[in-house]
XYZ file of N, CA and C in Angstrom:
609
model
N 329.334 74.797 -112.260
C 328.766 74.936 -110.919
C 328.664 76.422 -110.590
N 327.268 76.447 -110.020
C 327.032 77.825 -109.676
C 328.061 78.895 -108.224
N 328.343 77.775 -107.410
C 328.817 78.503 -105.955
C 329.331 77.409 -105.315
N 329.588 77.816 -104.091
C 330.561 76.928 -103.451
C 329.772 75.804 -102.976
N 327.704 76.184 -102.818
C 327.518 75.303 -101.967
C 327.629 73.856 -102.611
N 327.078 73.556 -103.549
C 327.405 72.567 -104.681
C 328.750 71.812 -104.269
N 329.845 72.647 -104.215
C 330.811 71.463 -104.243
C 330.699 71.049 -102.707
N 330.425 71.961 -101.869
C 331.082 70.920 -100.710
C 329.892 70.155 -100.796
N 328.573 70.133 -101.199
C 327.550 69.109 -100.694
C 327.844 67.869 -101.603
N 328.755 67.994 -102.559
C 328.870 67.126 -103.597
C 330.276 66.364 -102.529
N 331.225 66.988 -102.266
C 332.395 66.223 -101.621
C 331.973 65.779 -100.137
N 331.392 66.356 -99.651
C 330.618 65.676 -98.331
C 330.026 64.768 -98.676
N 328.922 64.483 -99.638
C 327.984 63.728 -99.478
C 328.328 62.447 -100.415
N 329.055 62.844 -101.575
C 328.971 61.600 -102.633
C 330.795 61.437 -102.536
N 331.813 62.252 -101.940
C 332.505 61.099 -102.057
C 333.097 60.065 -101.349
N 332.844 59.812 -100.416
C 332.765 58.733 -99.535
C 331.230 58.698 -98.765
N 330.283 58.562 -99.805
C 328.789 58.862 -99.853
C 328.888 57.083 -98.991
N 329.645 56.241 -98.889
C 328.444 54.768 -98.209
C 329.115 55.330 -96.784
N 329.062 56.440 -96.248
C 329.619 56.982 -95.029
C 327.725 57.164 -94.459
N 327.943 56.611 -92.973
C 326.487 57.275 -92.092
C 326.242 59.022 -91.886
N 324.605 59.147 -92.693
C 324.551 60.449 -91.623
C 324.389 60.695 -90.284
N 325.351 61.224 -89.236
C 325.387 60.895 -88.185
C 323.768 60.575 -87.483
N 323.662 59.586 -86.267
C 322.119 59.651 -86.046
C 322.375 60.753 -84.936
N 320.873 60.044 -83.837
C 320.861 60.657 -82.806
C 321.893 60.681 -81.625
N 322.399 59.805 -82.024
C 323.739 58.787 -81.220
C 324.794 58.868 -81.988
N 325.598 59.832 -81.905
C 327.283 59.940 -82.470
C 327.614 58.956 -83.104
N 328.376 58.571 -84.518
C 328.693 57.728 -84.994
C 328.546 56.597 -84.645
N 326.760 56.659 -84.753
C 326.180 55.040 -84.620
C 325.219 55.143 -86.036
N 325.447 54.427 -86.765
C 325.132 54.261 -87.467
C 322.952 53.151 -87.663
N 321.966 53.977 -88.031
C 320.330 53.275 -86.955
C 320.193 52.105 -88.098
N 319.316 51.451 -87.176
C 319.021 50.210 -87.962
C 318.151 50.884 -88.903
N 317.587 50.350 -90.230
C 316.733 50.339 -91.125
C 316.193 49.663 -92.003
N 314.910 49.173 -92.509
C 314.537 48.056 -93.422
C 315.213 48.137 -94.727
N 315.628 49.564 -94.859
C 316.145 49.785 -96.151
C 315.468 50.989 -97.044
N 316.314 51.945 -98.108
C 315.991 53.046 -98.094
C 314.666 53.170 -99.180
N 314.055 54.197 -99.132
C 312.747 54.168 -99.981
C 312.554 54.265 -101.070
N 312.100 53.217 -101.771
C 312.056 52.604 -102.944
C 313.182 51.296 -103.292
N 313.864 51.374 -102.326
C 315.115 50.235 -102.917
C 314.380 48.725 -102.534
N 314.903 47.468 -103.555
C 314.518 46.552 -103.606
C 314.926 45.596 -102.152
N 313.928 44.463 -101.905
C 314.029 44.092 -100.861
C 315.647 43.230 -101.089
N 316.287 43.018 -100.052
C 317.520 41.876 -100.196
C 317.465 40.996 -98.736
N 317.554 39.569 -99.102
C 317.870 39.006 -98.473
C 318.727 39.065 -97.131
N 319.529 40.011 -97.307
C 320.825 40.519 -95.867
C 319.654 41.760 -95.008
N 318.914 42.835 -95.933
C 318.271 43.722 -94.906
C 318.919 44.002 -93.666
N 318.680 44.474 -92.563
C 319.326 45.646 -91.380
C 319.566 44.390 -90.876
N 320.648 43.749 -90.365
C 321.426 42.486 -89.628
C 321.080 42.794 -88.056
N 320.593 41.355 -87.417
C 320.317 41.712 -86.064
C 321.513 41.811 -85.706
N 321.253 42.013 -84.080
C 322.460 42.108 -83.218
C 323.337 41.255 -83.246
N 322.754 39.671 -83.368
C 323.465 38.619 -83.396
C 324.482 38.728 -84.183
N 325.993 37.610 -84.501
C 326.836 37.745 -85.708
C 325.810 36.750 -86.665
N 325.764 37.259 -88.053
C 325.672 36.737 -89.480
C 326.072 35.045 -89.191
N 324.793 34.221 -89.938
C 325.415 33.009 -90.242
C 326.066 33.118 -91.198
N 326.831 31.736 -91.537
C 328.094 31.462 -92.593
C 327.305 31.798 -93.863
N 326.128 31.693 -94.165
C 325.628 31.916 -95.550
C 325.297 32.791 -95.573
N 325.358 33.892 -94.637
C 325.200 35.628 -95.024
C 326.340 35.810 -95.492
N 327.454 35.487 -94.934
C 328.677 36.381 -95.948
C 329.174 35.688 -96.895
N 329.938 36.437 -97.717
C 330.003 35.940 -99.226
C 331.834 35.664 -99.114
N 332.023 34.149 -99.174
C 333.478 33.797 -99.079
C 334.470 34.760 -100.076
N 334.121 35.090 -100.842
C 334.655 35.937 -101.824
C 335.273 37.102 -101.272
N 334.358 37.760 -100.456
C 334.784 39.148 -99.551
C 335.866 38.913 -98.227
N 336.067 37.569 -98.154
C 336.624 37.495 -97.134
C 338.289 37.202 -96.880
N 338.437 38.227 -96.228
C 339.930 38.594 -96.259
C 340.348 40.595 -96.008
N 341.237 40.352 -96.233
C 341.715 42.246 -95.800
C 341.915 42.859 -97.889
N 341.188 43.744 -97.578
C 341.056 44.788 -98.985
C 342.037 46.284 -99.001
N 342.439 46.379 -99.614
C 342.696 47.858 -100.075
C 342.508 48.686 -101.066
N 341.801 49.817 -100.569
C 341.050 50.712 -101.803
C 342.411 51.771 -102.610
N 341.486 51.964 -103.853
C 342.344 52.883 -104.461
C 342.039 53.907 -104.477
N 342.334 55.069 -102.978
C 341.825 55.696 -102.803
C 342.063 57.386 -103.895
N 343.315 57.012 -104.900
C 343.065 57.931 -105.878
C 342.026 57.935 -106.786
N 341.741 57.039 -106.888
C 340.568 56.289 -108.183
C 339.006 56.620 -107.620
N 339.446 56.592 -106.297
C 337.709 57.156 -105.732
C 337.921 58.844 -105.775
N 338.864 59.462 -105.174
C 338.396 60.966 -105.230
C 338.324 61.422 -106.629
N 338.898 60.668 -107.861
C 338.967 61.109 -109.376
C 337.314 60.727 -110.242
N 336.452 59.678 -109.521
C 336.026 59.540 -109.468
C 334.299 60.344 -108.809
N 334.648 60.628 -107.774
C 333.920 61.668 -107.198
C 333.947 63.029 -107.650
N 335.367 63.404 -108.389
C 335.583 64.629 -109.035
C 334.672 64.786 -110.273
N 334.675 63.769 -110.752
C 334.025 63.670 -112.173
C 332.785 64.262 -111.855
N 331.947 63.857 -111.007
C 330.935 63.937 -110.590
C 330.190 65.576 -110.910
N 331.147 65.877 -110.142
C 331.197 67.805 -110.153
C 332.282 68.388 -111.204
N 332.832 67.719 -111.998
C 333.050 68.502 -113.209
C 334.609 68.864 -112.811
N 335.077 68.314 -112.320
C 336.622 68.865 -111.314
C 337.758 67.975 -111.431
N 338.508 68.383 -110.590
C 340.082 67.188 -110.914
C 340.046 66.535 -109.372
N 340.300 65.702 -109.235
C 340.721 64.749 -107.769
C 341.785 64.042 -107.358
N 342.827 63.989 -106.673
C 343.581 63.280 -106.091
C 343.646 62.663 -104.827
N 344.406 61.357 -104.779
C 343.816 60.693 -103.596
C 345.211 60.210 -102.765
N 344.938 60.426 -101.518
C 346.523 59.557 -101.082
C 346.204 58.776 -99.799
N 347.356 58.379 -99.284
C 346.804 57.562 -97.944
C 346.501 56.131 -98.246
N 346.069 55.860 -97.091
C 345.576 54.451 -97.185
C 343.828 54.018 -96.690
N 343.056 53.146 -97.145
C 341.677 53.209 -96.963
C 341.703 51.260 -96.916
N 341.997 50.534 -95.216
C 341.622 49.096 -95.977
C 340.584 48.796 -95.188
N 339.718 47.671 -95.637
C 338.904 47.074 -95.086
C 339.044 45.652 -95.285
N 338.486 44.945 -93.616
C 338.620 43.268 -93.540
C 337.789 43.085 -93.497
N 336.862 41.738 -94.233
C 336.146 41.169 -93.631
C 336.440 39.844 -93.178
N 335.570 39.450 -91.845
C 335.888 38.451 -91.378
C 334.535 37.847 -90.605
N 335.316 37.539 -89.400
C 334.080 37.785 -87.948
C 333.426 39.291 -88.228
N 334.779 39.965 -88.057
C 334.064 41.544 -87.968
C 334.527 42.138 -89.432
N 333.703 43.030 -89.114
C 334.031 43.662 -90.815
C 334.589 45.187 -90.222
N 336.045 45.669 -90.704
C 336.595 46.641 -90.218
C 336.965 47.453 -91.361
N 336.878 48.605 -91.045
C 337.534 49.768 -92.291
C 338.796 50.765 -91.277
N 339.567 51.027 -91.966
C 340.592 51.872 -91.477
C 341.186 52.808 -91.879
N 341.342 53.772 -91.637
C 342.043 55.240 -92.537
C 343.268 55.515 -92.295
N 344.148 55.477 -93.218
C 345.897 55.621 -92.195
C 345.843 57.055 -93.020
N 345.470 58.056 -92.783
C 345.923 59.467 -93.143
C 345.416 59.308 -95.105
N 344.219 59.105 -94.931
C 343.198 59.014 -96.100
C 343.382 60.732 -96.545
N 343.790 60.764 -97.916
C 343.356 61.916 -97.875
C 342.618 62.432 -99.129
N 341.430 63.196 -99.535
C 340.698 63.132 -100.549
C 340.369 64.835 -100.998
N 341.248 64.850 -102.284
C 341.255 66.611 -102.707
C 340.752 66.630 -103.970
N 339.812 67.546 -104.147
C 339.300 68.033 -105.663
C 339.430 69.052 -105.610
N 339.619 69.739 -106.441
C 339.652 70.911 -107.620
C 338.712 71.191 -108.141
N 338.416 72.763 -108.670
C 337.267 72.797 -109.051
C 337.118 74.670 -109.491
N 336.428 74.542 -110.036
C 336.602 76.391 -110.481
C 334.856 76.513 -110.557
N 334.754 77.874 -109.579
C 333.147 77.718 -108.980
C 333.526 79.688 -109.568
N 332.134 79.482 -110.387
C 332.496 81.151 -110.841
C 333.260 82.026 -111.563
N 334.488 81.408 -111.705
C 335.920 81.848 -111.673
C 336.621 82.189 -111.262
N 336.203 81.274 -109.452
C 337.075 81.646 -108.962
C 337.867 79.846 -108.778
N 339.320 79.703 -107.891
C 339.624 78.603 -107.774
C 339.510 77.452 -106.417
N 338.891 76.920 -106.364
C 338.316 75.571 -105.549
C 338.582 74.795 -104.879
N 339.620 74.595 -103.803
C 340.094 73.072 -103.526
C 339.094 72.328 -102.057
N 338.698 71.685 -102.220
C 337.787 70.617 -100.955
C 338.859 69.615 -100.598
N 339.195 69.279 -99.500
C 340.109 68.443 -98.918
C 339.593 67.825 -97.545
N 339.549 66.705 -98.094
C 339.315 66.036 -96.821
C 340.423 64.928 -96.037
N 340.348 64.812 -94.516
C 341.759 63.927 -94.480
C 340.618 63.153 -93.246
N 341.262 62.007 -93.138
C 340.393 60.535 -92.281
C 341.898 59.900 -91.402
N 341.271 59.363 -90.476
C 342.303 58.777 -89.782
C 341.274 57.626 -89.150
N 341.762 56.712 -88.215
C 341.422 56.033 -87.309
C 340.176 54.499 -87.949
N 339.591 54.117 -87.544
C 338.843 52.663 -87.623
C 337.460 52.758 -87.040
N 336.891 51.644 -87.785
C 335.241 51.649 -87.384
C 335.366 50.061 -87.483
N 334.154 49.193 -86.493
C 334.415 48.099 -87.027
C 332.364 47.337 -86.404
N 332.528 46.811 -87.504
C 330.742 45.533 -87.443
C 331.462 44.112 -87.106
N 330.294 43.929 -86.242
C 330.134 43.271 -85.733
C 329.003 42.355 -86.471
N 328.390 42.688 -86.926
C 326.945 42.247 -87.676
C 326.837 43.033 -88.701
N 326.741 41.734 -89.526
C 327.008 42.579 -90.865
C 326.839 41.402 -91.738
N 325.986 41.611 -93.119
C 326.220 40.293 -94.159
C 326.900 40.602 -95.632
N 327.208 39.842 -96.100
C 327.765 40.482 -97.622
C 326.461 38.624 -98.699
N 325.675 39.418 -98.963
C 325.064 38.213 -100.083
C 324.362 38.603 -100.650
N 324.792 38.039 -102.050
C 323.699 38.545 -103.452
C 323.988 39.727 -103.578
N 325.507 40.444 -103.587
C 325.597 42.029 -104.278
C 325.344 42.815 -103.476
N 324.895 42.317 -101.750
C 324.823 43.927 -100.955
C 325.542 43.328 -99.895
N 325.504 44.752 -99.068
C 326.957 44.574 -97.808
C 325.169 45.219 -97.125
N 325.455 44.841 -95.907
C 324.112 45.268 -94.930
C 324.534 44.983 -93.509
N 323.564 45.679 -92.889
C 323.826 45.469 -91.223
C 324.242 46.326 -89.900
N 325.102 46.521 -89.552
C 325.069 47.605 -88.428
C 326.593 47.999 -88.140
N 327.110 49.307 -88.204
C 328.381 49.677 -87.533
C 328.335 50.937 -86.804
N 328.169 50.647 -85.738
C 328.478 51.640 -85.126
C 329.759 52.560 -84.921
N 329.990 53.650 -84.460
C 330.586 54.662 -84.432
C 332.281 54.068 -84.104
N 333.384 54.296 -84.792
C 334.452 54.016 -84.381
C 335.767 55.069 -84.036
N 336.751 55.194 -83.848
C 337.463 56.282 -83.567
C 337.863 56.806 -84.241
N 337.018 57.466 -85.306
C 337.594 57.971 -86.430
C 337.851 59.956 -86.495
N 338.287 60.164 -87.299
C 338.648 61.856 -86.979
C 338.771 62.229 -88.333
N 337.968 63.165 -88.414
C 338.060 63.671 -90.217
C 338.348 65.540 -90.234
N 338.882 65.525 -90.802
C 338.793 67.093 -91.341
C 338.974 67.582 -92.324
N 337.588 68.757 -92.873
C 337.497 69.196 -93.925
C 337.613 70.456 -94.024
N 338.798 70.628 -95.187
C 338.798 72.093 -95.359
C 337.909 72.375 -97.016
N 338.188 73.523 -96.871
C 337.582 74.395 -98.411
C 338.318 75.815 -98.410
N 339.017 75.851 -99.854
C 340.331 76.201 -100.292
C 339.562 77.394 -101.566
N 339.457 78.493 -101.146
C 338.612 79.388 -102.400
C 339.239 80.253 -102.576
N 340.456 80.744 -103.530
C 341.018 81.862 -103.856
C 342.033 81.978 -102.729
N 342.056 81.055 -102.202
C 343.537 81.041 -101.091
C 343.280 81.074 -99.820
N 341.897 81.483 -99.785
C 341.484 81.426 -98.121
C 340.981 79.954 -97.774
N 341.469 79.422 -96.598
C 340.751 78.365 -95.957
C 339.532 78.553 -95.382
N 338.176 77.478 -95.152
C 337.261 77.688 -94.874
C 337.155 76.458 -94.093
N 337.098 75.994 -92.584
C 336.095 74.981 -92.517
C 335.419 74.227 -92.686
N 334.910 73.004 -93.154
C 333.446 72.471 -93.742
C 332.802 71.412 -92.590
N 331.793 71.483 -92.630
C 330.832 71.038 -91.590
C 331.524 69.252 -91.572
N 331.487 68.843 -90.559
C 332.539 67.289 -90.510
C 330.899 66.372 -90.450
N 329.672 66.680 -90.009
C 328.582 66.351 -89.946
C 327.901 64.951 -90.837
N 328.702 65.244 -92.135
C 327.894 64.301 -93.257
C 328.723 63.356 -93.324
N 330.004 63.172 -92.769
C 330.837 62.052 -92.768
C 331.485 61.489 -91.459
N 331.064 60.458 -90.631
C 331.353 60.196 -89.688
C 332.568 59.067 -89.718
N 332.662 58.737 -90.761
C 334.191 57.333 -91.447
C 333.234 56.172 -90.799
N 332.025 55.931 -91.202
C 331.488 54.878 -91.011
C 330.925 54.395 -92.664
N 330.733 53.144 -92.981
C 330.150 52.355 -93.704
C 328.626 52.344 -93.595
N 327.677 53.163 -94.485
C 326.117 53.108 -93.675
C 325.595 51.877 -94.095
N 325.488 50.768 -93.288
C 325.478 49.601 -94.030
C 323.472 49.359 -93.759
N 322.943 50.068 -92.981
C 321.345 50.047 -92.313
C 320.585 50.279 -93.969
N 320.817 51.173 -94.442
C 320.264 51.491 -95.889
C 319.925 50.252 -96.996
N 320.987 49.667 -96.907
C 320.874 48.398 -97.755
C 321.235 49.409 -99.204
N 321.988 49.527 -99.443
C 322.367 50.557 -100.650
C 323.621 50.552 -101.074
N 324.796 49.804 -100.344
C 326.096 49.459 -100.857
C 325.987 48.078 -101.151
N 326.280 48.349 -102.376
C 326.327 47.024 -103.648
C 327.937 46.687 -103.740
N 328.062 44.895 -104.422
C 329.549 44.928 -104.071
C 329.673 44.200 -105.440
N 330.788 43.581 -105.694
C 331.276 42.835 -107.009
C 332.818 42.031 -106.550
N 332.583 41.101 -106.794
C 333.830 40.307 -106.404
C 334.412 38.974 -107.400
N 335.252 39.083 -107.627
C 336.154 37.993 -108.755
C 337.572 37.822 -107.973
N 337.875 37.177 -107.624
C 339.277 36.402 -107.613
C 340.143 38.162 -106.326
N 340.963 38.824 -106.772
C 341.700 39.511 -105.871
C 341.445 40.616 -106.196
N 339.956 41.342 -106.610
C 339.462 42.495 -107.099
C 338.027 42.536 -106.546
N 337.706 43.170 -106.224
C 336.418 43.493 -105.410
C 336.034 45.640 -106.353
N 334.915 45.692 -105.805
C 334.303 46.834 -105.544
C 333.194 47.198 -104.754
N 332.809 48.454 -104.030
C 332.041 48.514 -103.646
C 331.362 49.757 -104.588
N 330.060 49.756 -104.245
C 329.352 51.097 -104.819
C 328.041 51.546 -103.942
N 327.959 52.561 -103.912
C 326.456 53.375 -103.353
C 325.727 54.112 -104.121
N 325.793 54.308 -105.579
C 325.457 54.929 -106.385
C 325.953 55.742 -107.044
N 326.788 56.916 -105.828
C 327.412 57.841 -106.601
C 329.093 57.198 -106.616
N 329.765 57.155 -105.901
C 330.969 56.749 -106.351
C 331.535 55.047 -105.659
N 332.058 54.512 -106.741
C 332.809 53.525 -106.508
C 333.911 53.487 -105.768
N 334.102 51.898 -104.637
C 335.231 51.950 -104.264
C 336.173 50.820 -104.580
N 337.281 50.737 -105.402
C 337.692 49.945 -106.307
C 338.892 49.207 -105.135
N 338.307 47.890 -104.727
C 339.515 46.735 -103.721
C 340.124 46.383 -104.744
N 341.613 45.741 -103.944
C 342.502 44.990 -104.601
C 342.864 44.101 -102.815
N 342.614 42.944 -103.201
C 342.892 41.868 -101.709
C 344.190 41.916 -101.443
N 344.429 41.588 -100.173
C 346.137 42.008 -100.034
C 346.641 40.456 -98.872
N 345.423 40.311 -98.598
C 345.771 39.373 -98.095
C 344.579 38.508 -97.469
């Protein structure tokens, strides 16, 4: 990697990439038919109403917990770097479909130049849908903005830097139609392309 901008657009954007870019409306996440070029799916942007029983997929249903080391090592790869993950990251589905951050925290490593790298991000708080479907391999539908609080630093030769909190609001962009899922027995995943998020059901 050439410079710093690379990594943070890489840790902003792809590793907790099924995150909304904020809209016009603070962590509201806009409706959409779905992103350009992606194939049509059956779930598409979920009205207001709740999902009938055959939008969601019995499989998904229940409370998840991610491995949230396995996603920042994951996202590291990406950019050529090391990642560690701590905290907690769960999501329920149910009626509502909820995600929660108990002190999420997501650090890569990285040597830009020669010099040394760290991106750190930390999440707290909950988002939760109301409308929302899980069928045929996609999660879709609408979540608006929840009380979530993120902060990102950037760690270059020892100085701290700021990073724009902008590209990650701790929402699920579910309007895109672009988070794909996989489910067997007490193992789930989600994906958006660039990084996976690997469930284990807990209950």
């Amino acid at each position: 990697m050439k410079s710093s901008g690379p990594l943070a657009a890489l840790f902003l954007a792809t590793v907790l990439a099924t995150a909304a870019c904020t809209a016009d409306t603070p962590g509201t996440t806009p409706a959409s038919s779905g992103a350009p070029g992606a194939a049509p799916s059956a779930g598409g942007a979920a009205p207001a109403t709740a999902a009938a029983a055959g939008d969601r997929d019995a499989c998904l249903t229940g409370k998840w917990k991610a491995d949230v080391d396995a996603m920042a090592k994951a996202a590291a790869r990406l950019g050529g770097g090391e990642g560690t993950g701590s905290g907690s990251i769960t999501m329920e589905f149910a009626d509502q479909m909820t995600i929660a951050y108990d002190n999420a925290v997501i650090v890569i490593k990285s040597n830009v130049s020669g010099s040394a790298v760290e991106a750190k991000m930390t999440i707290s708080g909950s988002a939760t849908s109301t409308s929302y479907t899980t069928k045929d391999g996609k999660i879709a539908g609408v979540m608006p903005g929840g009380k979530i609080t993120t902060k990102s630093v950037m760690t270059m030769n020892g100085v701290e830097t700021p990073m724009p909190a902008g590209a990650f609001d701790g929402n699920i962009d579910l309007s895109k139609n672009t988070v794909s899922y996989t489910c067997s027995g007490d193992r789930a995943e989600l994906n958006n392309g660039y990084v996976s998020w690997p469930l284990t059901k807990v209950s």
